[in-house]
């Protein structure tokens, strides 16, 4: 055979292997909204929120969707969906939105049960909203069920989304959530305290990562991870104020060496929620003077491990720490309810970060130091009766966004801290060391919040009974109810692109911001231990990476993505009831703590192997 023909055959075969024949695929999920929201048990896939009912997401590469509403949603006499007798027609409830939530098309007319819809262009989110009546307790049958949902993959689809060279593919963990026996920490006491804490779960052995780190790093290596984010447990290193444990320092040296040996770059978090009880008992970050204690520990770690650690995270998610620990029903220790103290904790974490940043850099100038900032995309929610958000809704949206996102960005750019959690008593400070105190931007992204002003529902963030957030709260673990919003990672990256430009033009700051690393992103499936029941995570990963890829294409300097988490672990206020792991570990029931590769773990391995998204990912979305 001559060479030309052989080449054409090979090229043809290669092309065929990357193409998918046009086909409809049904997502193997259940979309029945069922009885009133308050009575719902765990739902395997859908996001359900009190305003927007069911949200079904087709994968980003779908080009058409087909939706069929359940027969029982239609009244025989009227041939119209039952829900429309209340305020709006069914057409208002089942609709397709683009990635910004803008409604493209209200799908259903009065008596339509089935609709097919073309998705205008690749990268547009397709979401089908099925809204309940606003008073489900009164009209329990007044809801829409989706009987069938399909999406279409076109002929010759080629997914070719490669990430930059040397991209840090990785996973993240924190010390007390995986290590086990986190004795001497405030979290250990909290979880062992009232049975109302952590849904009655105790930390116990957790995944026993403290003893099984070699096995876990073997898994990480097999998965292809290039970076691994781990926490050092301060209470182990310094069990009593001023007393450092040589044994524990040696333990973490072995842990870090075990990663290095496998070619995996460690990223070390110095404070990830848990802290020594002696520190917590003296008020922790409530008091600015306590920052000195944190600095002694930070300096100790840097001096001990400067040969092994390059990437440092000083503090994880100050907003979660402050809201979770110091607002009503926050679910995290110390379980106080005091908005002023919450603001102080938030501000003191910024200050502690700045001082830790300079302390680390003075010992190890080449270190790369950041703070893991939880950021959420916060948008106004349209009202029930009118589509436009009200003026108050807009104001609350702005205030929440300032608190959650902008306060930190401003502090780094200007050195000014302005935290307005309690409008009557804002926390305002000028801390010059904060200006420019970042080497790269570490961001944790999970979900977006839709805000709306509501005088009836109880307030959350501001503790004033005037505001209600339609999604779960910062201090509530993601679980299965957090809104699925992969597109928002794009808008977030665009915001951080602008921030990076501002940072890099700061007068008097002699270093540039070295890109962005997503230090956490993941999803808490409930009861998804093992391969059998995992339904959401694979598509979650694919869709988030797709929008991250789009952001990189549009100029965001993203250098890494660390999935939360490598292992199922102790999920804060949810105890062991929400599983975030690529690897399943049944900490409550399996005495052997067997590590189980989930579908998403294999998918992630494949993505890392290809350095991005290719047609190889398609089979991982559960059909
Ligand atoms: C925290 C993790 C937590 C995860 C899921 C993040 O906000 O840093 O500790 O497990 O969210 O809720």
Coordinates of C-alpha atoms and ligand atoms in Angstrom, one line a residue:
X1 CA 0.0 0.0 0.0
X2 CA 1.5 3.3 -0.8
X3 CA 2.2 5.7 2.0
X4 CA -0.4 8.3 0.9
X5 CA -3.2 5.8 1.1
X6 CA -2.0 4.5 4.5
X7 CA -1.9 8.0 5.8
X8 CA -5.4 8.8 4.7
X9 CA -6.7 5.6 6.3
X10 CA -5.0 6.3 9.6
X11 CA -6.2 9.9 9.5
X12 CA -9.8 8.7 8.7
X13 CA -9.7 6.3 11.6
X14 CA -8.3 8.9 13.9
X15 CA -11.0 11.3 12.9
X16 CA -13.7 8.7 13.4
X17 CA -12.4 7.8 16.8
X18 CA -12.8 11.4 17.9
X19 CA -16.2 11.9 16.4
X20 CA -19.5 11.0 17.9
X21 CA -22.4 9.9 15.7
X22 CA -25.4 12.2 16.1
X23 CA -27.5 10.8 18.9
X24 CA -30.0 11.6 21.6
X25 CA -28.9 10.8 25.1
X26 CA -31.2 10.6 28.1
X27 CA -29.8 11.6 31.5
X28 CA -30.5 8.8 33.9
X29 CA -31.9 10.9 36.7
X30 CA -35.2 11.6 38.3
X31 CA -36.7 15.0 38.2
X32 CA -39.9 14.7 40.2
X33 CA -40.2 17.5 42.5
X34 CA -42.7 15.6 44.6
X35 CA -44.5 16.8 47.6
X36 CA -43.7 20.1 49.3
X37 CA -40.1 21.0 49.5
X38 CA -39.9 20.7 53.2
X39 CA -40.8 17.0 53.1
X40 CA -38.2 16.2 50.4
X41 CA -35.6 13.6 51.2
X42 CA -32.2 13.6 49.6
X43 CA -32.3 14.1 45.8
X44 CA -29.7 12.4 43.8
X45 CA -29.0 14.9 41.1
X46 CA -31.0 18.0 40.9
X47 CA -30.5 21.3 42.6
X48 CA -33.7 22.2 44.2
X49 CA -34.1 25.6 45.6
X50 CA -37.2 27.2 47.1
X51 CA -37.6 29.6 44.3
X52 CA -36.5 27.8 41.2
X53 CA -37.6 24.3 41.7
X54 CA -35.7 21.8 39.6
X55 CA -32.8 22.7 37.5
X56 CA -31.6 20.2 35.0
X57 CA -28.3 20.7 33.3
X58 CA -27.4 19.3 29.9
X59 CA -23.7 18.9 29.4
X60 CA -22.1 21.9 27.7
X61 CA -21.6 20.1 24.4
X62 CA -25.3 19.4 23.9
X63 CA -26.9 21.1 20.9
X64 CA -30.6 20.3 21.4
X65 CA -32.7 19.3 24.4
X66 CA -36.0 17.6 24.6
X67 CA -38.2 17.9 27.7
X68 CA -41.5 16.1 28.5
X69 CA -43.6 17.2 31.4
X70 CA -45.4 14.5 33.4
X71 CA -49.0 13.8 32.5
X72 CA -50.0 14.1 36.1
X73 CA -49.1 17.8 36.1
X74 CA -52.0 18.4 33.8
X75 CA -55.6 18.7 34.9
X76 CA -57.8 16.6 32.6
X77 CA -60.5 19.2 32.4
X78 CA -58.4 22.2 31.7
X79 CA -55.6 20.6 29.8
X80 CA -53.2 23.0 31.4
X81 CA -50.5 22.3 33.9
X82 CA -51.9 22.4 37.4
X83 CA -49.3 24.9 38.5
X84 CA -50.6 27.6 36.3
X85 CA -53.8 28.1 38.2
X86 CA -51.8 29.9 40.8
X87 CA -49.9 32.9 39.6
X88 CA -48.2 32.2 36.4
X89 CA -48.6 29.9 33.4
X90 CA -46.5 26.7 33.0
X91 CA -44.5 28.6 30.3
X92 CA -43.1 30.8 33.1
X93 CA -42.0 27.8 35.0
X94 CA -40.2 25.6 32.5
X95 CA -37.7 27.6 30.6
X96 CA -34.3 27.6 29.1
X97 CA -31.7 30.0 30.3
X98 CA -28.3 31.0 29.1
X99 CA -25.2 31.0 31.3
X100 CA -26.2 34.3 32.9
X101 CA -29.6 33.0 33.7
X102 CA -31.2 35.1 31.0
X103 CA -34.3 33.4 29.7
X104 CA -34.1 32.4 26.1
X105 CA -37.4 30.7 25.7
X106 CA -40.3 29.8 27.8
X107 CA -40.8 26.3 26.6
X108 CA -44.3 25.3 27.4
X109 CA -47.5 26.7 26.2
X110 CA -50.9 25.9 27.8
X111 CA -51.2 22.3 26.8
X112 CA -47.8 21.4 25.6
X113 CA -46.3 18.4 27.2
X114 CA -43.3 17.9 25.0
X115 CA -40.8 20.4 23.6
X116 CA -37.6 20.2 21.7
X117 CA -35.2 23.2 21.7
X118 CA -32.1 24.0 19.8
X119 CA -29.2 25.3 21.9
X120 CA -27.9 28.3 20.1
X121 CA -24.2 27.9 20.6
X122 CA -21.7 25.7 22.3
X123 CA -21.0 26.9 25.8
X124 CA -24.4 28.1 26.6
X125 CA -25.9 26.6 29.7
X126 CA -29.2 24.8 29.3
X127 CA -31.3 24.8 32.3
X128 CA -34.8 23.8 32.7
X129 CA -36.5 25.4 35.6
X130 CA -39.6 23.8 37.0
X131 CA -41.0 26.1 39.6
X132 CA -43.2 25.2 42.4
X133 CA -46.0 27.3 43.7
X134 CA -44.8 29.7 46.3
X135 CA -47.1 28.2 48.9
X136 CA -46.6 24.5 48.5
X137 CA -47.9 23.7 52.0
X138 CA -51.3 24.9 50.9
X139 CA -51.3 23.5 47.4
X140 CA -49.2 20.3 47.6
X141 CA -49.9 19.1 44.1
X142 CA -49.1 22.4 42.5
X143 CA -45.8 21.6 40.9
X144 CA -44.3 20.4 37.7
X145 CA -42.7 17.1 37.2
X146 CA -40.4 16.4 34.3
X147 CA -40.9 13.0 32.9
X148 CA -38.2 12.9 30.4
X149 CA -35.1 15.0 29.6
X150 CA -32.8 14.3 26.7
X151 CA -29.9 16.1 25.1
X152 CA -28.5 15.8 21.6
X153 CA -24.9 15.3 20.6
X154 CA -24.4 16.3 17.0
X155 CA -22.6 14.5 14.2
X156 CA -18.9 14.8 14.3
X157 CA -18.7 16.6 17.7
X158 CA -15.1 17.3 18.6
X159 CA -14.3 18.4 22.1
X160 CA -10.8 19.8 22.1
X161 CA -10.2 22.0 25.1
X162 CA -6.6 21.7 26.1
X163 CA -5.2 23.5 29.1
X164 CA -1.9 25.4 29.3
X165 CA 1.3 23.4 29.6
X166 CA 2.4 22.5 33.1
X167 CA -1.1 23.2 34.4
X168 CA -1.4 22.1 38.1
X169 CA -4.0 19.4 38.1
X170 CA -4.6 18.5 41.6
X171 CA -6.9 17.8 44.6
X172 CA -7.3 19.5 47.9
X173 CA -7.8 18.3 51.5
X174 CA -7.6 19.8 55.0
X175 CA -6.1 18.3 58.1
X176 CA -8.9 17.6 60.4
X177 CA -11.3 16.6 57.7
X178 CA -9.3 13.6 56.7
X179 CA -6.5 12.8 59.2
X180 CA -8.6 11.4 62.1
X181 CA -8.0 11.8 65.9
X182 CA -7.7 15.5 65.6
X183 CA -7.4 15.7 69.4
X184 CA -6.6 19.1 70.9
X185 CA -8.4 21.0 68.2
X186 CA -11.6 23.1 68.6
X187 CA -13.3 21.0 65.9
X188 CA -12.7 17.8 67.9
X189 CA -14.4 19.3 70.9
X190 CA -17.2 20.8 68.8
X191 CA -18.0 17.5 67.1
X192 CA -17.8 15.7 70.4
X193 CA -20.0 18.2 72.0
X194 CA -23.7 18.6 71.5
X195 CA -25.4 15.9 69.4
X196 CA -26.8 18.8 67.3
X197 CA -23.3 19.6 66.1
X198 CA -22.3 18.0 62.8
X199 CA -25.6 16.1 62.5
X200 CA -24.5 14.0 65.5
X201 CA -21.4 12.6 63.7
X202 CA -18.0 12.5 65.5
X203 CA -14.8 13.0 63.7
X204 CA -13.2 9.8 65.1
X205 CA -10.7 8.2 62.7
X206 CA -12.1 10.1 59.7
X207 CA -10.3 8.5 56.7
X208 CA -7.2 7.8 58.9
X209 CA -5.2 9.8 56.4
X210 CA -2.7 10.6 59.2
X211 CA -1.6 7.0 59.0
X212 CA -2.5 6.1 55.4
X213 CA -1.0 9.1 53.6
X214 CA 1.3 6.9 51.6
X215 CA -1.6 4.9 50.3
X216 CA -3.5 8.1 49.5
X217 CA -0.5 9.6 47.7
X218 CA -0.2 6.4 45.6
X219 CA -3.8 7.0 44.5
X220 CA -3.0 10.7 43.8
X221 CA 0.0 9.7 41.7
X222 CA -2.0 7.1 39.8
X223 CA -4.6 9.7 39.1
X224 CA -1.8 11.8 37.6
X225 CA -2.1 14.7 40.1
X226 CA 0.6 17.3 39.8
X227 CA -0.3 19.3 43.0
X228 CA -1.8 18.3 46.3
X229 CA -3.2 20.7 48.8
X230 CA -3.0 19.5 52.4
X231 CA -3.4 21.0 55.8
X232 CA -0.9 21.0 58.7
X233 CA -2.8 20.6 62.0
X234 CA -1.5 23.5 64.1
X235 CA -2.7 21.7 67.3
X236 CA -0.4 18.7 66.6
X237 CA 2.6 21.0 66.0
X238 CA 2.0 23.2 69.0
X239 CA -0.2 21.2 71.4
X240 CA 0.4 23.8 74.1
X241 CA 1.1 27.5 73.6
X242 CA 4.8 27.9 73.0
X243 CA 5.5 24.1 73.1
X244 CA 6.3 22.5 69.7
X245 CA 6.2 18.8 69.1
X246 CA 9.3 17.4 67.4
X247 CA 7.5 14.1 66.6
X248 CA 4.7 15.8 64.8
X249 CA 7.1 18.0 62.9
X250 CA 8.9 14.9 61.8
X251 CA 5.5 13.4 60.8
X252 CA 4.7 16.2 58.4
X253 CA 8.3 16.1 57.1
X254 CA 7.6 12.5 56.1
X255 CA 4.2 13.4 54.6
X256 CA 5.7 16.2 52.5
X257 CA 8.6 14.0 51.4
X258 CA 6.2 11.3 50.4
X259 CA 4.5 13.8 48.0
X260 CA 7.8 15.1 46.6
X261 CA 9.0 11.5 46.0
X262 CA 5.9 11.0 43.8
X263 CA 6.6 14.1 41.8
X264 CA 3.6 15.9 43.4
X265 CA 3.9 19.6 44.4
X266 CA 2.5 20.2 47.9
X267 CA 0.4 23.3 48.6
X268 CA 0.2 23.6 52.4
X269 CA -2.6 25.3 54.3
X270 CA -1.5 26.6 57.7
X271 CA -5.0 27.3 59.1
X272 CA -8.0 25.5 57.6
X273 CA -10.8 26.1 60.2
X274 CA -9.4 23.8 62.9
X275 CA -7.1 25.4 65.5
X276 CA -5.7 24.4 68.9
X277 CA -8.2 24.6 71.7
X278 CA -5.8 26.8 73.7
X279 CA -5.9 29.3 70.9
X280 CA -9.7 29.1 70.5
X281 CA -10.2 29.4 74.2
X282 CA -8.3 32.7 74.3
X283 CA -10.7 34.0 71.6
X284 CA -8.9 32.9 68.4
X285 CA -9.1 35.5 65.7
X286 CA -11.7 37.4 67.6
X287 CA -8.8 39.4 69.1
X288 CA -6.1 41.1 67.1
X289 CA -3.5 40.4 69.8
X290 CA -3.9 36.7 69.3
X291 CA -2.4 37.0 65.8
X292 CA 1.0 36.9 67.4
X293 CA 0.4 33.2 68.4
X294 CA -0.5 32.3 64.9
X295 CA 2.7 34.0 63.6
X296 CA 4.9 32.0 65.9
X297 CA 3.5 28.8 64.5
X298 CA 3.8 30.1 60.9
X299 CA 7.4 31.0 61.4
X300 CA 8.1 27.6 63.0
X301 CA 6.6 25.8 60.0
X302 CA 8.4 28.0 57.5
X303 CA 11.8 27.5 59.2
X304 CA 11.2 23.7 59.4
X305 CA 9.9 23.1 55.9
X306 CA 11.3 25.7 53.7
X307 CA 13.2 23.0 51.8
X308 CA 9.9 21.2 51.0
X309 CA 7.2 23.8 50.7
X310 CA 6.9 26.4 48.0
X311 CA 3.1 27.1 47.9
X312 CA 1.6 28.3 51.2
X313 CA -2.0 29.1 52.0
X314 CA -2.0 31.1 55.2
X315 CA -5.7 30.9 56.1
X316 CA -8.6 29.1 54.4
X317 CA -11.8 31.0 53.8
X318 CA -12.0 33.7 56.4
X319 CA -15.6 34.4 55.4
X320 CA -16.7 30.8 56.1
X321 CA -14.8 30.9 59.4
X322 CA -16.5 34.1 60.5
X323 CA -20.0 33.5 59.3
X324 CA -20.0 29.8 60.2
X325 CA -18.6 30.4 63.7
X326 CA -20.2 33.7 64.7
X327 CA -23.6 33.9 63.1
X328 CA -26.9 32.2 63.9
X329 CA -27.1 28.6 62.9
X330 CA -23.6 28.9 61.3
X331 CA -22.8 25.3 62.3
X332 CA -19.1 25.8 63.0
X333 CA -17.3 26.4 66.3
X334 CA -17.5 28.4 68.5
X335 CA -21.2 28.6 67.6
X336 CA -21.7 32.2 68.6
X337 CA -24.1 34.7 67.2
X338 CA -22.5 38.1 67.1
X339 CA -22.3 40.1 63.9
X340 CA -19.7 42.5 65.3
X341 CA -17.4 39.7 66.4
X342 CA -17.9 38.0 63.0
X343 CA -16.7 41.1 61.3
X344 CA -13.7 41.3 63.6
X345 CA -12.8 37.7 62.9
X346 CA -13.0 38.3 59.2
X347 CA -10.9 41.4 59.4
X348 CA -8.3 39.9 61.8
X349 CA -7.9 37.0 59.4
X350 CA -6.9 39.5 56.7
X351 CA -4.4 41.1 59.1
X352 CA -3.1 37.7 60.2
X353 CA -2.7 36.8 56.5
X354 CA -0.7 40.0 55.8
X355 CA 1.6 39.4 58.7
X356 CA 2.0 35.7 57.9
X357 CA 2.8 36.6 54.3
X358 CA 5.6 38.9 55.3
X359 CA 6.9 36.5 57.9
X360 CA 7.1 33.7 55.4
X361 CA 8.7 35.8 52.7
X362 CA 11.3 37.1 55.1
X363 CA 12.4 33.5 55.9
X364 CA 11.9 32.1 52.4
X365 CA 11.8 34.9 49.8
X366 CA 11.0 32.5 46.9
X367 CA 7.9 31.1 48.7
X368 CA 4.6 31.6 46.9
X369 CA 2.0 32.7 49.5
X370 CA -1.7 33.3 49.3
X371 CA -5.0 33.1 51.2
X372 CA -7.7 30.7 50.0
X373 CA -10.6 33.1 49.3
X374 CA -14.0 31.6 49.0
X375 CA -15.8 33.5 46.3
X376 CA -19.3 33.3 45.2
X377 CA -21.1 34.9 42.3
X378 CA -23.9 36.9 43.8
X379 CA -26.8 37.9 41.6
X380 CA -30.2 39.4 42.2
X381 CA -33.1 37.0 41.9
X382 CA -36.3 38.1 40.2
X383 CA -39.3 38.3 42.4
X384 CA -42.3 35.9 42.3
X385 CA -44.7 38.4 40.9
X386 CA -42.6 40.7 38.9
X387 CA -39.5 39.7 36.9
X388 CA -37.3 42.5 37.8
X389 CA -35.5 42.5 41.1
X390 CA -36.6 45.2 43.4
X391 CA -34.4 48.1 44.4
X392 CA -33.9 46.5 47.9
X393 CA -32.9 43.2 46.3
X394 CA -30.3 45.0 44.2
X395 CA -28.9 46.8 47.3
X396 CA -28.7 43.5 49.3
X397 CA -27.0 41.8 46.3
X398 CA -24.4 44.5 46.3
X399 CA -23.8 44.4 50.0
X400 CA -23.5 40.6 50.0
X401 CA -21.0 40.8 47.1
X402 CA -19.0 43.4 48.8
X403 CA -18.8 41.3 51.9
X404 CA -18.1 38.0 50.3
X405 CA -15.8 39.0 47.4
X406 CA -14.9 42.7 47.1
X407 CA -13.7 43.4 50.7
X408 CA -10.7 41.1 50.3
X409 CA -9.8 42.3 46.8
X410 CA -10.0 45.9 48.0
X411 CA -7.9 45.2 51.1
X412 CA -5.1 43.6 48.9
X413 CA -5.2 46.6 46.5
X414 CA -5.5 49.4 49.0
X415 CA -4.6 48.1 52.5
X416 CA -8.1 49.3 53.6
X417 CA -10.4 46.8 55.2
X418 CA -14.1 47.7 55.1
X419 CA -16.5 45.0 56.3
X420 CA -20.1 45.9 56.6
X421 CA -21.8 42.9 58.1
X422 CA -23.7 44.8 60.7
X423 CA -24.6 48.1 59.0
X424 CA -24.8 49.8 62.3
X425 CA -21.3 48.8 63.3
X426 CA -19.0 48.4 60.3
X427 CA -15.4 47.3 60.7
X428 CA -13.1 49.8 59.0
X429 CA -9.3 49.6 59.3
X430 CA -6.2 50.6 57.4
X431 CA -3.5 47.9 57.3
X432 CA -0.7 48.9 55.0
X433 CA 1.0 45.5 55.1
X434 CA -2.0 44.1 53.3
X435 CA -1.3 46.0 50.2
X436 CA 0.2 43.6 47.6
X437 CA 0.4 40.7 50.2
X438 CA -0.2 38.0 47.6
X439 CA 1.9 36.0 45.2
X440 CA -0.8 34.2 43.4
X441 CA -4.6 34.3 43.7
X442 CA -6.0 31.2 45.5
X443 CA -9.7 30.9 45.0
X444 CA -12.3 28.4 46.2
X445 CA -15.4 28.3 44.0
X446 CA -18.5 26.3 44.6
X447 CA -21.7 28.1 43.7
X448 CA -23.6 31.3 43.2
X449 CA -26.2 32.9 45.3
X450 CA -29.4 34.6 44.2
X451 CA -30.4 37.3 46.5
X452 CA -33.8 38.7 47.1
X453 CA -35.3 41.1 49.6
X454 CA -38.0 39.5 51.6
X455 CA -39.5 40.9 54.8
X456 CA -41.2 37.7 55.8
X457 CA -38.3 35.2 55.8
X458 CA -35.6 35.3 58.4
X459 CA -32.4 37.0 57.5
X460 CA -29.0 35.2 57.3
X461 CA -25.9 37.2 56.4
X462 CA -26.9 40.4 58.0
X463 CA -28.8 38.8 60.9
X464 CA -31.6 41.3 60.1
X465 CA -35.0 39.8 59.4
X466 CA -35.3 41.4 56.1
X467 CA -33.3 39.2 53.8
X468 CA -33.4 35.8 52.5
X469 CA -30.9 34.0 50.3
X470 CA -32.5 31.6 47.9
X471 CA -29.6 29.2 48.0
X472 CA -27.9 27.7 50.9
X473 CA -25.7 29.8 53.1
X474 CA -22.0 30.3 53.2
X475 CA -21.9 28.4 56.4
X476 CA -23.9 25.5 55.2
X477 CA -22.0 22.7 53.4
X478 CA -22.7 22.4 49.8
X479 CA -24.6 19.2 50.0
X480 CA -26.8 18.4 47.0
X481 CA -28.8 21.6 47.2
X482 CA -26.2 24.1 46.2
X483 CA -27.0 25.5 42.8
X484 CA -25.2 24.0 39.9
X485 CA -23.6 27.0 38.4
X486 CA -20.5 26.0 36.4
X487 CA -20.8 29.1 34.1
X488 CA -20.1 31.3 37.1
X489 CA -16.6 30.1 37.3
X490 CA -16.2 32.0 34.0
X491 CA -17.5 35.3 35.4
X492 CA -15.4 34.9 38.5
X493 CA -12.3 34.4 36.5
X494 CA -13.1 37.5 34.5
X495 CA -13.4 39.5 37.7
X496 CA -10.0 38.1 38.9
X497 CA -8.5 38.9 35.5
X498 CA -9.4 42.5 36.2
X499 CA -8.1 42.3 39.7
X500 CA -4.8 40.8 38.5
X501 CA -4.4 43.8 36.1
X502 CA -5.1 46.2 38.9
X503 CA -2.6 44.3 41.1
X504 CA 0.1 44.3 38.5
X505 CA -0.2 48.1 38.1
X506 CA 0.0 48.8 41.8
X507 CA 2.6 51.5 42.4
X508 CA 5.3 50.6 44.9
X509 CA 4.7 46.8 44.8
X510 CA 7.7 45.1 43.3
X511 CA 6.2 41.7 42.4
X512 CA 3.6 40.6 40.0
X513 CA 0.6 38.3 40.8
X514 CA 1.6 34.9 39.4
X515 CA -1.8 33.8 38.1
X516 CA -4.8 32.2 39.7
X517 CA -5.1 28.7 41.2
X518 CA -8.5 27.2 41.8
X519 CA -7.7 25.8 45.3
X520 CA -11.1 24.1 45.8
X521 CA -14.1 23.3 43.5
X522 CA -16.3 20.3 44.0
X523 CA -19.7 18.9 44.8
X524 CA -21.2 17.1 47.8
X525 CA -23.2 14.3 46.6
X526 CA -25.2 12.6 49.3
X527 CA -25.0 8.8 49.6
X528 CA -22.7 8.5 46.7
X529 CA -20.1 6.3 48.2
X530 CA -18.7 4.0 45.6
X531 CA -19.3 3.9 41.9
X532 CA -22.9 2.9 42.0
X533 CA -24.6 6.0 43.1
X534 CA -22.4 8.8 42.0
X535 CA -24.5 10.9 39.6
X536 CA -23.5 14.5 39.7
X537 CA -19.8 14.8 40.0
X538 CA -18.6 13.7 36.5
X539 CA -20.7 16.3 34.7
X540 CA -19.9 18.8 37.4
X541 CA -16.2 18.4 36.7
X542 CA -16.6 18.5 32.9
X543 CA -18.8 21.6 32.9
X544 CA -16.7 23.5 35.4
X545 CA -13.5 22.8 33.4
X546 CA -15.3 23.8 30.2
X547 CA -16.1 27.2 31.6
X548 CA -12.6 27.5 33.1
X549 CA -11.2 26.7 29.7
X550 CA -13.3 29.5 28.2
X551 CA -12.0 31.9 30.8
X552 CA -8.4 30.9 30.0
X553 CA -9.2 31.5 26.3
X554 CA -10.4 34.9 27.2
X555 CA -7.2 35.8 29.0
X556 CA -7.6 34.7 32.6
X557 CA -4.2 33.5 33.8
X558 CA -5.3 30.3 35.5
X559 CA -2.4 28.0 36.5
X560 CA -4.1 25.2 38.3
X561 CA -7.3 23.4 39.4
X562 CA -7.5 21.5 42.7
X563 CA -10.6 19.5 43.0
X564 CA -12.2 19.3 46.5
X565 CA -11.6 16.7 47.5
X566 CA -9.4 13.6 46.9
X567 CA -11.3 11.7 49.6
X568 CA -14.8 11.6 51.1
X569 CA -14.2 13.4 54.4
X570 CA -15.7 15.0 57.5
X571 CA -17.8 17.7 55.8
X572 CA -18.0 20.3 58.6
X573 CA -21.6 20.8 59.8
X574 CA -22.8 17.9 57.7
X575 CA -20.5 15.4 59.4
X576 CA -20.1 12.4 57.1
X577 CA -23.4 13.1 55.3
X578 CA -22.1 14.8 52.2
X579 CA -19.4 13.2 50.2
X580 CA -17.0 15.4 48.2
X581 CA -14.4 12.8 47.3
X582 CA -13.2 11.6 43.9
X583 CA -12.3 8.6 46.0
X584 CA -15.1 7.1 48.2
X585 CA -14.4 6.3 51.8
X586 CA -17.3 5.2 54.0
X587 CA -16.0 6.7 57.3
X588 CA -19.1 5.8 59.2
X589 CA -19.7 2.2 58.2
X590 CA -16.6 0.7 56.8
X591 CA -14.1 -0.2 59.5
X592 CA -11.5 -1.0 56.9
X593 CA -11.9 2.5 55.4
X594 CA -11.5 1.1 51.9
X595 CA -10.6 3.6 49.2
X596 CA -13.0 3.3 46.3
X597 CA -12.4 4.8 42.9
X598 CA -15.5 6.6 41.8
X599 CA -16.5 7.2 38.2
X600 CA -15.3 10.8 38.6
X601 CA -11.9 9.6 39.7
X602 CA -11.4 7.8 36.5
X603 CA -12.7 10.7 34.6
X604 CA -10.3 13.1 36.3
X605 CA -7.4 10.7 35.6
X606 CA -8.4 10.8 31.9
X607 CA -8.7 14.6 31.8
X608 CA -5.3 14.9 33.4
X609 CA -3.8 12.4 30.9
X610 CA -5.2 14.5 28.0
X611 CA -4.4 17.8 29.7
X612 CA -8.0 18.9 29.2
X613 CA -11.3 18.0 27.8
X614 CA -11.6 15.8 24.8
X615 CA -14.3 13.4 23.5
X616 CA -13.0 10.9 26.0
X617 CA -15.1 12.6 28.7
X618 CA -18.4 11.9 27.0
X619 CA -19.0 8.4 28.3
X620 CA -18.5 9.6 31.9
X621 CA -21.7 11.6 32.0
X622 CA -24.2 9.1 33.2
X623 CA -26.7 8.3 30.6
Ligands
LIG1 C1 -14.1 24.4 52.7 C2 -13.9 22.9 52.9 C3 -15.3 22.3 52.8 C4 -15.8 22.5 51.4 C5 -17.2 21.9 51.1 C6 -14.9 24.8 51.5 O1 -15.6 25.9 51.8 O2 -12.8 25.0 52.6 O3 -13.3 22.7 54.1 O4 -15.3 20.9 53.0 O5 -16.0 23.9 51.3 O6 -18.2 22.5 51.9

